[in-house]
CSV table of C-alpha atoms in Angstrom, one decimal:
chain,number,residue,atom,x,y,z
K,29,UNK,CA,59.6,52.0,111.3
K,30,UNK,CA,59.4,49.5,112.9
K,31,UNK,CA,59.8,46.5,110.5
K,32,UNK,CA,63.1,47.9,109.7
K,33,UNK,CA,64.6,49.4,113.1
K,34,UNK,CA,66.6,46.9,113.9
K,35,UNK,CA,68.3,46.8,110.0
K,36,UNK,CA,69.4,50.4,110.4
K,37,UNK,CA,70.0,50.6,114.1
K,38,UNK,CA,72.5,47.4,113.0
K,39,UNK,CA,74.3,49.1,109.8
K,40,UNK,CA,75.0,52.1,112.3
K,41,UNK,CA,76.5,50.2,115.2
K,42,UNK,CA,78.4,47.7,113.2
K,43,UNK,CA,80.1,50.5,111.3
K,44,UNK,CA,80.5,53.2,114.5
K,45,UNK,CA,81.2,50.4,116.9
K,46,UNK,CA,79.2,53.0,119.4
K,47,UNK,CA,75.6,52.1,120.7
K,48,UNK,CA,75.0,55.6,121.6
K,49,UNK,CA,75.9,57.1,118.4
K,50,UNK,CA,74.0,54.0,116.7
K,51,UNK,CA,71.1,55.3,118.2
K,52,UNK,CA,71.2,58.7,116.8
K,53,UNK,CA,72.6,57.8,113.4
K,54,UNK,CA,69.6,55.3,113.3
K,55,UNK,CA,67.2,58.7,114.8
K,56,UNK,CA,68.8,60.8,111.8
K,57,UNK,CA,67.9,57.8,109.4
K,58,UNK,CA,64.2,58.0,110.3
K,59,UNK,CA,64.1,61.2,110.5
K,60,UNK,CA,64.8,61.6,106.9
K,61,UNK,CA,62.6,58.9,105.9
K,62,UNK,CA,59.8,61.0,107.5
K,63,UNK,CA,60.9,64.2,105.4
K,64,UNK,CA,60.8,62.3,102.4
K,65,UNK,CA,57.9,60.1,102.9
K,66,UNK,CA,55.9,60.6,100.3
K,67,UNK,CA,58.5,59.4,97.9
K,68,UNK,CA,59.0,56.0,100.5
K,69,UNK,CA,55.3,55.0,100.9
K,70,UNK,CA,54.9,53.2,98.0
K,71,UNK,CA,58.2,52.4,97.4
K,72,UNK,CA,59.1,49.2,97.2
K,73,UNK,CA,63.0,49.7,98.1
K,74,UNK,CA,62.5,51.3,101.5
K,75,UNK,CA,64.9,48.8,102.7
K,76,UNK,CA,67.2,49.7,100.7
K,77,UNK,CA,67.2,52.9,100.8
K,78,UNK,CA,66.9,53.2,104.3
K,79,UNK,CA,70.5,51.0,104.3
K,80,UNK,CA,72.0,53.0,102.4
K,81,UNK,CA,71.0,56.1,104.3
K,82,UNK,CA,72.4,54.8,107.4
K,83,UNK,CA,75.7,53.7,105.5
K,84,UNK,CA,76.5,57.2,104.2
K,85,UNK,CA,75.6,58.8,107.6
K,86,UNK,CA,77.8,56.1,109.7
K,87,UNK,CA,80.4,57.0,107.4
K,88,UNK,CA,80.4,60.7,107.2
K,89,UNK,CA,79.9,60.3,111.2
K,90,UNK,CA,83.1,58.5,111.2
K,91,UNK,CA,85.0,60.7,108.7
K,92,UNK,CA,83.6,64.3,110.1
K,93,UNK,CA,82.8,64.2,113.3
K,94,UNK,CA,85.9,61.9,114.7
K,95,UNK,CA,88.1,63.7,112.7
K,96,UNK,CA,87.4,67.2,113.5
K,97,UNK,CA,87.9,65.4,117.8
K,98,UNK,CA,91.1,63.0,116.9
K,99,UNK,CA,93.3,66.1,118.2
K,100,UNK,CA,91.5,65.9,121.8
K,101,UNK,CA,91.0,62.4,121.8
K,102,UNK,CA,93.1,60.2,120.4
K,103,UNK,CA,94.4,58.0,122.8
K,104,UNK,CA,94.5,54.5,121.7
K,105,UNK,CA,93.1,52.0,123.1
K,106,UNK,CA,95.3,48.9,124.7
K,107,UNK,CA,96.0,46.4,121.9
K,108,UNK,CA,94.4,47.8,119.4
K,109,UNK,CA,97.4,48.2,116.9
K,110,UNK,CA,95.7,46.4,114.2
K,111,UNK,CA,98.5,43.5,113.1
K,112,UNK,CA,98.0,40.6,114.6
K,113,UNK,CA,100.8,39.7,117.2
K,114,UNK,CA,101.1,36.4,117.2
K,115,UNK,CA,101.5,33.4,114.8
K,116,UNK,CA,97.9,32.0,113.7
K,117,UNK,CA,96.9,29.1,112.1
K,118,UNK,CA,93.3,29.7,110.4
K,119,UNK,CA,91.2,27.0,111.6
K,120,UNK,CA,88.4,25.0,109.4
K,121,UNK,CA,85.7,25.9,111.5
K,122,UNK,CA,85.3,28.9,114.1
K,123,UNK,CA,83.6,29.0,117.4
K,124,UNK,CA,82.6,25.1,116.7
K,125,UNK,CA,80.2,23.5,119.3
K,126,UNK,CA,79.0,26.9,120.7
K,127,UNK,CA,75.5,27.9,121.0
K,128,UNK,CA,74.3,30.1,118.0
K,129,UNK,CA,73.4,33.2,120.4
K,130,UNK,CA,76.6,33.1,122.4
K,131,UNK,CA,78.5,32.9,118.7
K,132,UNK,CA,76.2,35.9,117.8
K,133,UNK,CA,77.4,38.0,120.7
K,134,UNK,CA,81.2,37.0,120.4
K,135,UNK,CA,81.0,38.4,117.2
K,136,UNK,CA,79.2,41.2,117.9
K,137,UNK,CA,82.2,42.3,120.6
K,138,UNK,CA,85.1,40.9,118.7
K,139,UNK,CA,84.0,43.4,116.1
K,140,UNK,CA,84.0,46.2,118.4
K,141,UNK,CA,87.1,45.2,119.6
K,142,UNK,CA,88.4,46.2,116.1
K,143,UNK,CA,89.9,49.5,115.4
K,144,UNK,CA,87.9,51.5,113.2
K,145,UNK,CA,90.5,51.4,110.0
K,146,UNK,CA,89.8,47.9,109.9
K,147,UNK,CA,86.3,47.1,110.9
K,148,UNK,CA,84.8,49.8,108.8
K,149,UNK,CA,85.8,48.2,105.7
K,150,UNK,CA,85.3,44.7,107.1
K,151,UNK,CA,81.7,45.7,107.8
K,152,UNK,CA,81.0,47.1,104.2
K,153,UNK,CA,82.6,44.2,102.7
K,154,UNK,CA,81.1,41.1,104.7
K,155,UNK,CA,77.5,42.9,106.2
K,156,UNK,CA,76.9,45.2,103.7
K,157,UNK,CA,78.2,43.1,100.7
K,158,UNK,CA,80.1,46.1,98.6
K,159,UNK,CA,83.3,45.1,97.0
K,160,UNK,CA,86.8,46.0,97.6
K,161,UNK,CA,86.6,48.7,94.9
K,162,UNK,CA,83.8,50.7,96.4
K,163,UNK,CA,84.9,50.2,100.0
K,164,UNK,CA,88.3,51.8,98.7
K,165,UNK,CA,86.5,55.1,96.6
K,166,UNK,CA,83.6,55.4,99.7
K,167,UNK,CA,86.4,55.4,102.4
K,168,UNK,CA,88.8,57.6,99.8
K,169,UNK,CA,92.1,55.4,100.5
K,170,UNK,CA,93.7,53.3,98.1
K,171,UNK,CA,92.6,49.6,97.0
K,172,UNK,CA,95.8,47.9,98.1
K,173,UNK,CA,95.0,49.4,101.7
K,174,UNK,CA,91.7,48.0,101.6
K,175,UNK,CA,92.4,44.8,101.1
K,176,UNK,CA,95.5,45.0,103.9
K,177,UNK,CA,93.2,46.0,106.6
K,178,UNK,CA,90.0,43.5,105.7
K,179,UNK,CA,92.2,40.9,105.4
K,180,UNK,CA,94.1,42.1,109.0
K,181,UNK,CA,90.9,42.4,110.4
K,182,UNK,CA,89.7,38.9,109.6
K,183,UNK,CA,92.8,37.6,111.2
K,184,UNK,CA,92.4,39.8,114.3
K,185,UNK,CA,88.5,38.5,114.2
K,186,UNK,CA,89.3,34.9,113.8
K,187,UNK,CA,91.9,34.7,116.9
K,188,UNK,CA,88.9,37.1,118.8
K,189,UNK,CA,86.4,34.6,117.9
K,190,UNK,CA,88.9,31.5,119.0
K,191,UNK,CA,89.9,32.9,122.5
K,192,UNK,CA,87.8,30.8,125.0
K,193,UNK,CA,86.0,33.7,126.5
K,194,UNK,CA,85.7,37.4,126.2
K,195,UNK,CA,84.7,40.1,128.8
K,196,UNK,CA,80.8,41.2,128.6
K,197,UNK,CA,80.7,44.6,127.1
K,198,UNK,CA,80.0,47.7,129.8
K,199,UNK,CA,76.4,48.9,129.3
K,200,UNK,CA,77.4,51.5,126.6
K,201,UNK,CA,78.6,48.1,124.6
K,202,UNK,CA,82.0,49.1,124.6
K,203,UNK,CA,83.8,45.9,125.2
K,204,UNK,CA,85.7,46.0,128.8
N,12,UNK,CA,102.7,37.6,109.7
N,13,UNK,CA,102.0,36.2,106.0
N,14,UNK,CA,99.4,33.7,105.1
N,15,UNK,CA,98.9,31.4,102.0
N,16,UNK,CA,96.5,31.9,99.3
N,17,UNK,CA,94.7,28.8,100.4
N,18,UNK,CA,94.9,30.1,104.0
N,19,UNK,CA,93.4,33.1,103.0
N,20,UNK,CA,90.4,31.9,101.2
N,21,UNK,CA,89.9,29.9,103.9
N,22,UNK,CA,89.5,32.5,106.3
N,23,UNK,CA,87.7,34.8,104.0
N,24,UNK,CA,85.4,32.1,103.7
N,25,UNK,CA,84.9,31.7,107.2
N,26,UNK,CA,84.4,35.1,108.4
N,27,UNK,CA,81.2,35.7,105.5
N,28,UNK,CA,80.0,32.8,106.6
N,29,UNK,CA,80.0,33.7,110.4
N,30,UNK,CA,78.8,37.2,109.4
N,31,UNK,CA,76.2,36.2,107.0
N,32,UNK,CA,74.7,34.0,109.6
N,33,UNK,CA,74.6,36.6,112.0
N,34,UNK,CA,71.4,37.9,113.1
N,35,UNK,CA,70.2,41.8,113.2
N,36,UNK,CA,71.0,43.7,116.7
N,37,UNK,CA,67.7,44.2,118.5
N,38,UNK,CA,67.3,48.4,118.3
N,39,UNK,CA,66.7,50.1,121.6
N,40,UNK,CA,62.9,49.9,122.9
N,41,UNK,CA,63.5,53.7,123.5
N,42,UNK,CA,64.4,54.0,119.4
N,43,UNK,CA,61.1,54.6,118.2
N,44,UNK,CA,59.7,56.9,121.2
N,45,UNK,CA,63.2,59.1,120.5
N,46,UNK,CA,61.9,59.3,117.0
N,47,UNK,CA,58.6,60.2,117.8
N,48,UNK,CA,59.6,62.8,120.1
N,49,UNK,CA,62.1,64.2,117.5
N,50,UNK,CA,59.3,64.7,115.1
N,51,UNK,CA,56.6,66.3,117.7
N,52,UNK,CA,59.4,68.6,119.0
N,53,UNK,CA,60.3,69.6,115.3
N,54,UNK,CA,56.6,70.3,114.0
N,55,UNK,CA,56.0,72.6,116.8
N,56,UNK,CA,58.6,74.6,116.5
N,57,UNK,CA,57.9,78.4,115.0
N,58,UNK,CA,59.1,79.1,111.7
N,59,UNK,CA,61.9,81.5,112.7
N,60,UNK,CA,63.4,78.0,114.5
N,61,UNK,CA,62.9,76.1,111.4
N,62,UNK,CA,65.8,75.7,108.9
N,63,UNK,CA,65.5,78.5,106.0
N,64,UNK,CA,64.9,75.4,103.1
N,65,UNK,CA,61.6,74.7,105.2
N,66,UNK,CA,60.3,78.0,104.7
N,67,UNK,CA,57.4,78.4,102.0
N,68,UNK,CA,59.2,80.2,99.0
N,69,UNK,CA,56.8,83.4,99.4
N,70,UNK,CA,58.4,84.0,102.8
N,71,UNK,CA,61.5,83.1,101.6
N,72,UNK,CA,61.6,85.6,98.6
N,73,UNK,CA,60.2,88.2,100.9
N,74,UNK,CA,62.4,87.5,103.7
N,75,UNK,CA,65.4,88.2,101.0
N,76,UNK,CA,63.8,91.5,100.1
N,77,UNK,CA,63.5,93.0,103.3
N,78,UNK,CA,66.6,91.7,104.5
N,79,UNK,CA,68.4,93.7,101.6
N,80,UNK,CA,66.1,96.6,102.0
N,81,UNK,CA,67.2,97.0,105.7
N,82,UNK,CA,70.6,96.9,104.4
N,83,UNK,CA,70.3,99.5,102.1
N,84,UNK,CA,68.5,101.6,105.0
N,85,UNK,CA,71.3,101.0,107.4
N,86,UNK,CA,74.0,102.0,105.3
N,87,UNK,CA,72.0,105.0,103.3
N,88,UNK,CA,72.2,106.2,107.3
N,89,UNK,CA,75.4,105.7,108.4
N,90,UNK,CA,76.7,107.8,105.2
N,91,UNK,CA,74.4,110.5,105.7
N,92,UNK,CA,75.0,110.2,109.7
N,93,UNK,CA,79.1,109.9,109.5
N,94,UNK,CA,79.7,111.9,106.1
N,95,UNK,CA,81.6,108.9,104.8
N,96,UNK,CA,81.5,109.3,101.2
N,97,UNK,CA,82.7,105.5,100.9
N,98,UNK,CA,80.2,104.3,102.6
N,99,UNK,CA,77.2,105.6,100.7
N,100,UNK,CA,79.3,104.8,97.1
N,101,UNK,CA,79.3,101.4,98.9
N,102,UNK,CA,75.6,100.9,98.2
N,103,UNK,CA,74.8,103.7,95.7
N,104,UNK,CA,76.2,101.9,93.0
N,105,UNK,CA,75.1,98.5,93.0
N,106,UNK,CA,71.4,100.5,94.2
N,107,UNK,CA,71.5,102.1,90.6
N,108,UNK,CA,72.6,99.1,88.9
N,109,UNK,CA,69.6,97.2,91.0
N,110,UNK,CA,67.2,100.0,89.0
N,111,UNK,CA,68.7,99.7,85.9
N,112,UNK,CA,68.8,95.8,85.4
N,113,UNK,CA,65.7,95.1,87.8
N,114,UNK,CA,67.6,92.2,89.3
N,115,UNK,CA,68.5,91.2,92.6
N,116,UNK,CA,71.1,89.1,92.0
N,117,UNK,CA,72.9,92.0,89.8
N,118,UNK,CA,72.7,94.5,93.1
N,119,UNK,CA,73.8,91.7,95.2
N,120,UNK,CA,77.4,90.8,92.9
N,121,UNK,CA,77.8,94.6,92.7
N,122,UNK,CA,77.3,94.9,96.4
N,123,UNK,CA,79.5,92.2,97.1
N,124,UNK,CA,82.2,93.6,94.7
N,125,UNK,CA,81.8,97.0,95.7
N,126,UNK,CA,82.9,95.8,99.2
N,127,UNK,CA,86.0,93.8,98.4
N,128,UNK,CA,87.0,97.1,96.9
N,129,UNK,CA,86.6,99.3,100.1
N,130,UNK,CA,87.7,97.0,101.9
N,131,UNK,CA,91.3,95.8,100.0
N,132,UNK,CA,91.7,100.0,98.8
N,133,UNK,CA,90.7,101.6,102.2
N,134,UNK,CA,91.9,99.7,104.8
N,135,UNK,CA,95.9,99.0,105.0
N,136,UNK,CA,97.0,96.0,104.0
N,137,UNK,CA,98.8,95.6,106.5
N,138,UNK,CA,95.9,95.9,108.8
N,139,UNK,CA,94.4,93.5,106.9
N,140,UNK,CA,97.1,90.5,106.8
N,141,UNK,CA,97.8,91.3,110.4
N,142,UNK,CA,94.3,90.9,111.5
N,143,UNK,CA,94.2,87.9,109.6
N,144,UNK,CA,97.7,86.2,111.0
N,145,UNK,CA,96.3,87.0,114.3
N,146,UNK,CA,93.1,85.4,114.7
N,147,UNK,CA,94.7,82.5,113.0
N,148,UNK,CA,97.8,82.4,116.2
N,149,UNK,CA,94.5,82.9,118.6
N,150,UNK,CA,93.0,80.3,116.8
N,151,UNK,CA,95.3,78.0,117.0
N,152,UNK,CA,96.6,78.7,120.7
N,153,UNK,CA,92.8,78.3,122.2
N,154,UNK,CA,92.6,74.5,120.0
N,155,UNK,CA,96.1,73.8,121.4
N,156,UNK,CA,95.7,74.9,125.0
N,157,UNK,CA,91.9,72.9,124.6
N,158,UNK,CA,93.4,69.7,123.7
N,159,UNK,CA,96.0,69.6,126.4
N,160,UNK,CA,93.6,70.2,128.9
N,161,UNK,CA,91.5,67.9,127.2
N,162,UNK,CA,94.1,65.2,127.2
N,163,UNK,CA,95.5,65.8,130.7
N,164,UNK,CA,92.3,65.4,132.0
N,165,UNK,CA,91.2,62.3,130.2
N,166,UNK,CA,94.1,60.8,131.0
N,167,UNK,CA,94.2,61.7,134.8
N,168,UNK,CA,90.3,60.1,134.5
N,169,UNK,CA,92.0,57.0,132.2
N,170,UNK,CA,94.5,56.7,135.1
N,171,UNK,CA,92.2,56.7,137.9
């Protein structure tokens, strides 16, 4: 369990932008891995499968239990509109001449910063490495949107990433 | 705000690079002890707290059995405690067809029909509809009234 903890505890918080739910997405994950252990222990795919678990649970996390609480608690959160606002030119390097664990962490809350439309797909497309046509049939919306919101997310990412600082993330690691 | 094909490889290219390069998320220390704990709470619990797939198939089959034959008690006495002939063709039927076919899944369909029947011949449809409408309009009126207060007071806390 723990050779792979921090692979699945990942998946889940990249894709639910949520360290608390993480944590019990990546507790469900293990759970199941225990209920089907004997089919995992000589496995040589546990990795894998173990990914992928945590993929389809982050997901129907985000589709089921969200949904059913959108009606009591959708309030948006400031700037989070999704299109970027203002005119950006895409650099040829980002976060140049910064320390590899401070580029690691701007990431890490840049991508929270995202709203869930567009850093869910962003996530399966650039961490979990599924292409635009399965991101569009696991998320059920059409291939055209798909590619909208990766491609408005990158944008919102890049000027995240170019900003000369962001806040430190409260200790739930929602971004302030 | 539009971008060029160049522009946009560019920047496609740059964001996989930066999240190829970027490293796992440490887990919680607390992961693995929540894990543990999960498991120890779930072996001890008795079987009647255990989901009904984890039974062992005998208890399952039996547990069907008696649950059907308690059924079939309950209603044999309410018809001969109420007089309601409805209620004892409400079993009698699919009973005989239980005996006749030897299977439980026949008594159950015939059950099951034999209780849409009562239900849609004996009670009025109106009755029926208007229950219906009316636990819908509660239904909705409690999730409304819910997510006001819900709202008013997340956004009184939001505001604070």
């Amino acid at each position: 369990m723990r050779a792979y903890q921090d692979m699945v505890y990942s998946t889940a918080a990249r894709l639910l932008g949520d360290d608390a739910q993480a944590q019990d997405i990546a507790q469900e994950v293990f759970l199941k891995a225990y209920e089907n252990f004997e089919q995992l222990r000589t496995s040589a795919t546990i990795g894998g499968w173990l990914k992928t678990v945590a993929t389809n649970l982050s997901l129907n996390h985000l589709t089921r239990y969200r949904r059913r609480w959108r009606l009591f608690a959708e309030l948006p959160p400031s700037g989070s509109s999704g299109a970027p606002e203002t005119l950006f030119c895409v650099p040829d390097t980002l976060c140049d001449g910064i320390a590899a664990d401070e580029r690691a962490r701007r990431l890490e809350h840049a991508l929270r910063r995202l709203p869930d439309h567009q850093r869910v797909p962003l996530v399966l497309y650039h961490f979990e490495e599924l292409s635009y046509e399965d991101i569009a049939r696991r998320l059920h919306v059409s291939l055209a949107k798909v590619k909208t919101d990766i491609q408005r997310a990158r944008l919102s990412l890049a000027q995240l990433l170019q900003r000369p600082a962001l806040p430190a993330p409260d200790a739930a690691g929602r971004p302030a | 705000m539009s971008l060029s094909a160049e522009e946009q490889a560019r920047l496609e290219r740059l964001i996989d690079d930066a999240c190829r390069a970027q490293p796992p998320l440490a887990a919680p220390p607390t992961l693995a002890a929540r894990v543990l704990a999960q498991l120890e709470q779930r072996a001890q619990r008795a079987l009647w707290q255990r989901p009904f797939p984890e039974w062992a198939v005998s208890v399952r089959v039996a547990f069907v059995f008696a649950s059907v034959a308690l059924i079939a008690a309950a209603l044999s006495w309410s018809a001969g405690a109420s007089g309601a002939p409805w209620i004892a063709a409400l079993w009698q039927r699919p009973l005989a067809r239980l005996e006749s076919a030897g299977s439980l899944l026949s008594f159950l369909t015939a059950f099951t029909r034999a209780l849409g029947v009562t239900l849609l011949q004996d009670i009025p449809a109106f009755w029926l509809y208007g229950a219906c409408a009316a636990v819908l309009a509660l239904y909705a009126l409690l999730a409304g009234i819910s997510a006001m207060a819900y709202r008013s007071v997340y956004g009184m806390r939001s505001g604070a």
